[in-house]
Coordinates of C-alpha atoms and ligand atoms in Angstrom, one line a residue:
M1 CA 197.0 145.6 33.4
S2 CA 199.6 146.4 30.8
N3 CA 203.3 145.8 30.7
G4 CA 203.0 142.1 30.0
F5 CA 202.8 141.2 33.7
K6 CA 201.4 137.7 34.2
R7 CA 199.5 137.2 37.4
R8 CA 199.9 133.5 37.2
D9 CA 203.7 133.8 37.1
F10 CA 203.5 136.1 40.2
L11 CA 201.4 133.6 42.1
R12 CA 203.7 130.8 41.3
G13 CA 206.7 132.9 42.5
A14 CA 204.8 133.9 45.6
M15 CA 204.0 130.4 46.6
A16 CA 207.7 129.4 46.2
A17 CA 208.8 132.4 48.2
G18 CA 206.3 131.6 50.9
A19 CA 207.4 128.0 51.2
A20 CA 211.0 129.2 51.7
T21 CA 210.1 131.9 54.2
A22 CA 208.4 131.0 57.4
V23 CA 206.1 133.6 58.9
P24 CA 208.6 136.3 59.6
F25 CA 207.7 136.9 63.3
S26 CA 205.1 136.1 65.8
L27 CA 202.8 138.8 66.9
V28 CA 202.5 138.9 70.7
E29 CA 199.2 140.1 72.1
I30 CA 199.7 142.3 75.1
S31 CA 196.5 143.3 76.8
F32 CA 195.6 147.0 76.8
G33 CA 196.0 148.9 80.0
M34 CA 199.1 147.0 81.3
G35 CA 201.3 150.1 81.0
S36 CA 201.1 153.3 82.9
T37 CA 198.7 155.0 80.4
P38 CA 195.2 154.3 81.7
K39 CA 193.8 157.5 80.1
A40 CA 193.5 156.0 76.7
A41 CA 191.0 153.5 77.9
S42 CA 189.0 153.8 74.7
A43 CA 191.9 152.6 72.5
Q44 CA 192.4 149.0 71.7
D45 CA 195.6 147.1 70.7
F46 CA 196.0 146.2 67.1
T47 CA 198.6 145.6 64.4
F48 CA 199.1 147.1 61.0
A49 CA 201.7 146.3 58.4
Y50 CA 204.0 148.7 56.7
I51 CA 205.7 148.4 53.3
S52 CA 207.8 151.3 51.8
D53 CA 210.2 152.6 49.3
S54 CA 210.0 150.0 46.5
H55 CA 211.4 152.4 43.8
L56 CA 210.0 150.3 40.9
T57 CA 212.0 151.4 37.9
H58 CA 210.7 151.3 34.4
I59 CA 213.4 150.4 31.8
K60 CA 211.4 150.2 28.5
G61 CA 208.2 148.5 27.3
A62 CA 207.3 145.8 29.8
E63 CA 210.8 145.7 31.3
F64 CA 211.4 146.8 34.9
N65 CA 214.4 146.6 37.3
D66 CA 213.9 143.1 38.4
N67 CA 215.7 143.5 41.8
F68 CA 213.3 146.2 43.0
D69 CA 210.3 144.2 41.7
K70 CA 211.5 141.2 43.8
G71 CA 211.7 143.3 47.0
L72 CA 208.1 144.4 46.8
K73 CA 206.8 141.0 45.7
R74 CA 208.5 139.4 48.6
A75 CA 206.9 141.9 51.1
V76 CA 203.5 141.3 49.6
T77 CA 203.9 137.5 49.9
E78 CA 205.1 137.6 53.5
L79 CA 202.3 140.0 54.4
N80 CA 199.8 137.5 53.1
F81 CA 201.2 134.9 55.5
M82 CA 200.9 137.1 58.6
D83 CA 198.9 135.3 61.3
P84 CA 197.0 136.9 62.9
K85 CA 196.3 139.3 60.0
P86 CA 197.0 143.0 60.5
D87 CA 194.1 145.4 60.5
F88 CA 195.4 147.2 57.4
V89 CA 198.5 148.1 55.4
I90 CA 200.4 151.4 55.1
Y91 CA 202.4 152.0 52.0
G92 CA 205.1 154.6 53.0
G93 CA 205.9 156.2 49.6
D94 CA 208.4 156.0 46.8
L95 CA 206.5 153.2 45.0
S96 CA 208.0 154.4 41.8
Q97 CA 211.5 155.7 40.9
L98 CA 210.6 158.5 38.5
G99 CA 206.8 158.9 39.0
K100 CA 206.0 157.4 35.6
R101 CA 202.5 156.0 35.0
E102 CA 204.1 152.7 34.0
E103 CA 205.9 152.5 37.3
L104 CA 202.8 153.4 39.4
D105 CA 200.6 151.0 37.5
H106 CA 203.2 148.3 37.9
G107 CA 203.3 149.0 41.7
L108 CA 199.5 148.8 41.9
E109 CA 199.6 145.5 40.1
I110 CA 202.1 144.0 42.6
M111 CA 200.3 145.5 45.6
S112 CA 197.0 144.1 44.3
G113 CA 198.4 140.7 45.4
I114 CA 197.7 141.7 49.0
R115 CA 194.7 139.6 50.1
D116 CA 191.7 141.2 51.9
L117 CA 193.4 144.2 53.4
D118 CA 192.9 147.9 52.9
V119 CA 196.0 149.9 51.9
K120 CA 196.5 153.4 53.1
W121 CA 199.0 155.4 50.9
V122 CA 201.6 158.0 51.7
I123 CA 203.2 159.7 48.7
G124 CA 207.0 160.0 48.3
E125 CA 209.0 162.5 46.3
H126 CA 209.7 159.9 43.7
D127 CA 206.0 159.5 43.1
Y128 CA 205.2 163.2 43.1
Y129 CA 207.7 165.4 41.2
L130 CA 206.9 164.3 37.6
D131 CA 203.2 165.3 37.5
L132 CA 202.9 166.8 41.1
G133 CA 200.7 164.0 42.3
K134 CA 198.1 164.1 39.6
Y135 CA 198.1 160.4 38.6
W136 CA 198.6 159.4 42.2
Q137 CA 195.4 161.3 43.2
E138 CA 193.4 159.9 40.3
E139 CA 194.4 156.2 40.7
I140 CA 195.7 155.7 44.3
S141 CA 194.9 158.2 47.0
G142 CA 194.5 161.7 48.2
L143 CA 197.7 163.4 49.4
Y144 CA 196.7 164.1 53.0
H145 CA 193.8 163.0 55.2
S146 CA 193.0 161.5 58.6
F147 CA 191.0 158.5 59.9
D148 CA 190.2 156.9 63.2
H149 CA 190.8 153.2 64.0
K150 CA 190.0 151.5 67.3
G151 CA 190.5 154.6 69.3
V152 CA 193.6 155.9 67.6
H153 CA 193.7 159.0 65.4
F154 CA 195.7 158.5 62.2
V155 CA 197.0 161.4 60.1
I156 CA 198.5 161.0 56.6
L157 CA 200.6 163.9 55.5
N158 CA 202.3 164.9 52.2
S159 CA 205.7 165.9 53.7
I160 CA 207.7 166.1 50.5
L161 CA 206.4 169.5 49.2
T162 CA 208.9 172.3 48.6
Y163 CA 209.1 176.0 47.7
D164 CA 206.7 177.1 45.0
E165 CA 209.5 178.8 42.9
W166 CA 211.5 175.6 42.8
T167 CA 208.5 173.5 41.9
H168 CA 206.9 175.7 39.3
E169 CA 209.4 178.0 37.7
R170 CA 212.8 176.5 37.5
W171 CA 212.7 173.4 35.2
P172 CA 212.5 173.1 31.4
T173 CA 210.6 169.8 31.7
A174 CA 208.7 167.9 34.4
M175 CA 211.3 165.1 34.1
D176 CA 214.1 167.5 34.8
R177 CA 212.3 168.5 38.0
M178 CA 211.7 164.8 38.9
K179 CA 215.4 163.9 38.4
A180 CA 216.6 166.9 40.4
M181 CA 214.5 165.8 43.4
A182 CA 215.4 162.2 43.0
R183 CA 219.2 162.8 43.4
L184 CA 221.2 162.9 46.7
D185 CA 223.8 165.6 47.3
N186 CA 222.3 167.7 44.5
P187 CA 223.1 171.4 45.0
E188 CA 220.1 172.1 42.8
G189 CA 217.8 170.2 45.2
S190 CA 215.3 171.7 47.6
P191 CA 214.3 170.8 51.1
F192 CA 211.0 168.9 51.9
M193 CA 208.2 170.6 53.8
V194 CA 204.7 170.0 54.9
G195 CA 203.7 173.6 54.1
K196 CA 201.3 176.1 55.5
E197 CA 198.2 174.8 53.9
Q198 CA 198.6 171.3 55.4
R199 CA 199.7 172.7 58.8
E200 CA 196.5 174.8 58.9
W201 CA 194.5 171.7 58.0
L202 CA 196.3 169.7 60.6
K203 CA 195.5 172.2 63.4
K204 CA 191.9 172.1 62.4
D205 CA 191.9 168.3 62.1
L206 CA 193.4 167.9 65.6
A207 CA 191.3 170.6 67.3
E208 CA 188.5 168.1 67.8
V209 CA 190.7 165.3 69.1
D210 CA 191.1 164.7 72.8
K211 CA 194.7 165.2 74.0
A212 CA 194.7 161.7 75.5
T213 CA 193.8 160.1 72.2
P214 CA 196.9 158.3 70.7
I215 CA 198.0 159.9 67.5
V216 CA 199.8 158.2 64.6
V217 CA 201.2 160.5 61.9
L218 CA 202.3 158.9 58.7
S219 CA 204.7 160.9 56.6
H220 CA 207.3 160.1 53.9
S221 CA 210.2 162.1 55.3
P222 CA 211.2 162.2 59.0
L223 CA 209.3 165.1 60.7
Y224 CA 212.6 166.2 62.2
Q225 CA 215.9 167.2 60.8
V226 CA 218.7 164.7 60.2
F227 CA 220.7 165.5 57.1
R228 CA 219.7 168.2 54.6
P229 CA 221.8 167.2 51.5
W230 CA 219.8 163.9 51.3
N231 CA 216.5 165.4 52.5
F232 CA 216.5 163.3 55.6
W233 CA 214.9 166.5 56.6
T234 CA 211.6 168.4 56.8
E235 CA 212.1 172.1 56.6
D236 CA 209.1 173.1 58.8
A237 CA 209.5 170.2 61.2
A238 CA 209.5 172.4 64.2
E239 CA 206.2 174.0 63.3
V240 CA 204.6 170.6 62.7
Q241 CA 206.0 169.2 66.0
K242 CA 204.5 172.2 67.8
I243 CA 201.1 171.2 66.6
L244 CA 201.6 167.6 67.7
Q245 CA 203.3 168.2 71.1
P246 CA 200.2 168.9 73.2
F247 CA 199.0 165.3 72.7
D248 CA 200.1 162.8 75.3
R249 CA 201.2 160.1 72.9
V250 CA 202.2 160.9 69.3
N251 CA 203.9 158.3 67.0
V252 CA 205.4 159.4 63.7
L253 CA 206.2 156.6 61.2
H254 CA 208.1 157.5 58.0
G255 CA 209.9 155.9 55.1
H256 CA 212.5 157.7 52.8
V257 CA 215.6 157.0 54.9
H258 CA 215.8 153.3 54.0
Q259 CA 217.3 152.3 57.4
V260 CA 216.5 151.8 61.1
M261 CA 216.3 155.2 62.8
Y262 CA 214.3 156.2 65.8
N263 CA 214.1 159.3 68.0
Q264 CA 212.1 161.0 70.7
I265 CA 211.3 164.7 70.8
G266 CA 209.0 165.7 73.7
S267 CA 205.9 163.6 73.5
I268 CA 206.6 162.5 69.9
T269 CA 208.2 159.2 69.0
F270 CA 209.7 158.9 65.6
Q271 CA 210.5 155.6 63.8
A272 CA 211.7 155.0 60.3
M273 CA 210.5 151.9 58.3
M274 CA 212.5 149.8 55.9
A275 CA 212.7 150.0 52.1
T276 CA 212.1 147.0 50.0
A277 CA 214.5 148.4 47.3
W278 CA 217.9 149.1 48.8
P279 CA 219.5 150.4 52.1
W280 CA 221.0 153.8 52.4
P281 CA 224.1 154.2 54.5
Y282 CA 223.8 156.5 57.5
P283 CA 224.9 160.0 56.5
V284 CA 227.7 159.8 59.1
S285 CA 229.3 156.9 57.2
Y286 CA 230.9 158.9 54.5
A287 CA 229.6 162.5 54.2
Q288 CA 231.7 165.1 56.0
H289 CA 228.7 167.4 56.5
D290 CA 227.1 167.8 60.0
N291 CA 224.3 165.4 60.5
A292 CA 221.9 164.6 63.3
V293 CA 221.3 160.9 63.3
P294 CA 219.6 160.4 66.7
K295 CA 222.2 159.4 69.3
T296 CA 219.9 156.8 70.8
T297 CA 219.5 155.0 67.4
V298 CA 221.4 151.7 67.3
L299 CA 222.7 151.8 63.7
M300 CA 222.2 149.0 61.3
N301 CA 225.5 147.3 60.4
R302 CA 226.7 148.0 56.9
A303 CA 224.8 146.1 54.3
D304 CA 226.8 143.7 52.1
P305 CA 226.5 144.9 48.5
H306 CA 227.0 141.4 47.2
N307 CA 223.7 140.4 48.7
L308 CA 220.9 142.3 47.0
R309 CA 218.4 141.9 49.8
D310 CA 220.7 142.8 52.6
G311 CA 219.5 145.9 54.5
T312 CA 216.0 145.8 53.0
G313 CA 212.7 144.5 54.3
W314 CA 209.3 145.6 55.6
G315 CA 207.6 145.7 59.0
A316 CA 204.7 145.4 61.3
V317 CA 203.6 147.8 64.0
D318 CA 201.8 146.8 67.2
L319 CA 199.9 149.7 68.7
V320 CA 199.8 148.9 72.4
S321 CA 198.4 151.4 74.9
G322 CA 198.7 153.9 72.1
R323 CA 202.5 153.3 71.8
E324 CA 204.1 151.7 68.8
T325 CA 206.3 148.6 68.8
V326 CA 207.9 148.2 65.4
H327 CA 209.0 144.8 64.2
H328 CA 211.5 145.2 61.4
T329 CA 211.7 142.2 59.1
L330 CA 215.2 142.4 57.6
W331 CA 215.6 139.8 54.9
R332 CA 219.3 139.1 55.0
N333 CA 220.0 140.8 58.3
T334 CA 218.9 140.2 61.8
N335 CA 215.3 141.3 62.6
R336 CA 214.9 144.2 65.0
T337 CA 212.1 145.2 67.4
I338 CA 212.0 148.8 68.6
A339 CA 209.5 149.5 71.4
F340 CA 208.6 152.5 73.5
D341 CA 210.2 152.2 77.0
E342 CA 208.0 153.9 79.6
E343 CA 210.9 154.3 82.0
E344 CA 213.3 155.8 79.5
G345 CA 210.5 157.8 77.9
R346 CA 211.7 157.0 74.4
P347 CA 211.9 154.1 71.9
V348 CA 214.6 151.5 72.5
D349 CA 215.8 148.4 70.6
T350 CA 214.5 145.5 72.7
K351 CA 217.8 143.6 72.2
Y352 CA 220.5 145.7 70.7
Q353 CA 220.2 148.9 72.8
D354 CA 222.5 147.2 75.2
P355 CA 226.1 147.6 73.7
G356 CA 226.9 144.1 75.1
N357 CA 224.4 142.5 72.7
R358 CA 225.6 144.2 69.5
I359 CA 226.5 142.1 66.5
P360 CA 230.0 142.9 65.1
P361 CA 230.0 144.6 61.7
Q362 CA 230.4 142.1 58.8
D363 CA 229.2 139.2 60.9
H364 CA 225.5 139.9 60.9
Y365 CA 224.1 136.9 59.0
Ligands
FE2_1 FE1 213.0 156.1 49.0
FE2_2 FE1 211.9 159.3 49.4

């Protein structure tokens, strides 16, 4: 690859990081069928890993933002130490900052350090709005598709599309469009959506799937509506949810919000995954607009800006009885595990849902 990246240097760094970082969590095998969901008897338990939102930023020539590089490299290194190994890896989108080929190539180079595992790719707005996904489709992945794994039906969606007029008619250059979509609180921005074409495809794709089959949907944005000025939002979320609701157990995993967030709407469980680049604050923390951070989410404590890795990380997801248990590996914060609670009928933090167990702000590491 180009950009002067030296694989040998990476491997040396990876070994050093590995020595300092014990395997981040133990994966607990729970036999299938223990819960109250015997209908999914054909599904098996398994684990997959999830890395997201690396925002690799090209500066010039072979120079990249070193902090963001380090986040992704660390996730790749720790992933290689997982024991037992996950079945595959999801990349949740925003591999690049401005969709440049240099950034996407650089991301592929770092991700190629993952040993012996298939990577499934979800596109983020930062990867898309420079060339509208052209290079991504040529070099990385299609934008939406489905696959089956051990009795679970997986759907990858491109949830960061927007109105045609905004995409095709408004911007003098492709980079103007990219920067407009990359910015928060931008009055010139435009809300994300899955769009009619994919919704029709999704209906057809799911028409052949038994309602008892567990479904895992992988999107970049949350498929519900939290906060529009930051696109923690999918404009046609209600229509997508309507297609998914008839299924008994639906899990939506997404990136984009760079923080712990989980929710339940009908039969659909939603969980956000960590960014390797930086943590966002919750919209409620300083914006005065209305927001809809799910009331049941136990918020992350504020990240310490003096610590570059605070509030960042990656995760692993156990699919048990078709329900997801998400293990967040938070590098300079306390790890969290969010699991579906059959009695509550929604995901709960296995430790911090109880207010008595909360860690006071500014005292979390
Ligand atoms: Fe992001
Ligand atoms: Fe994003």
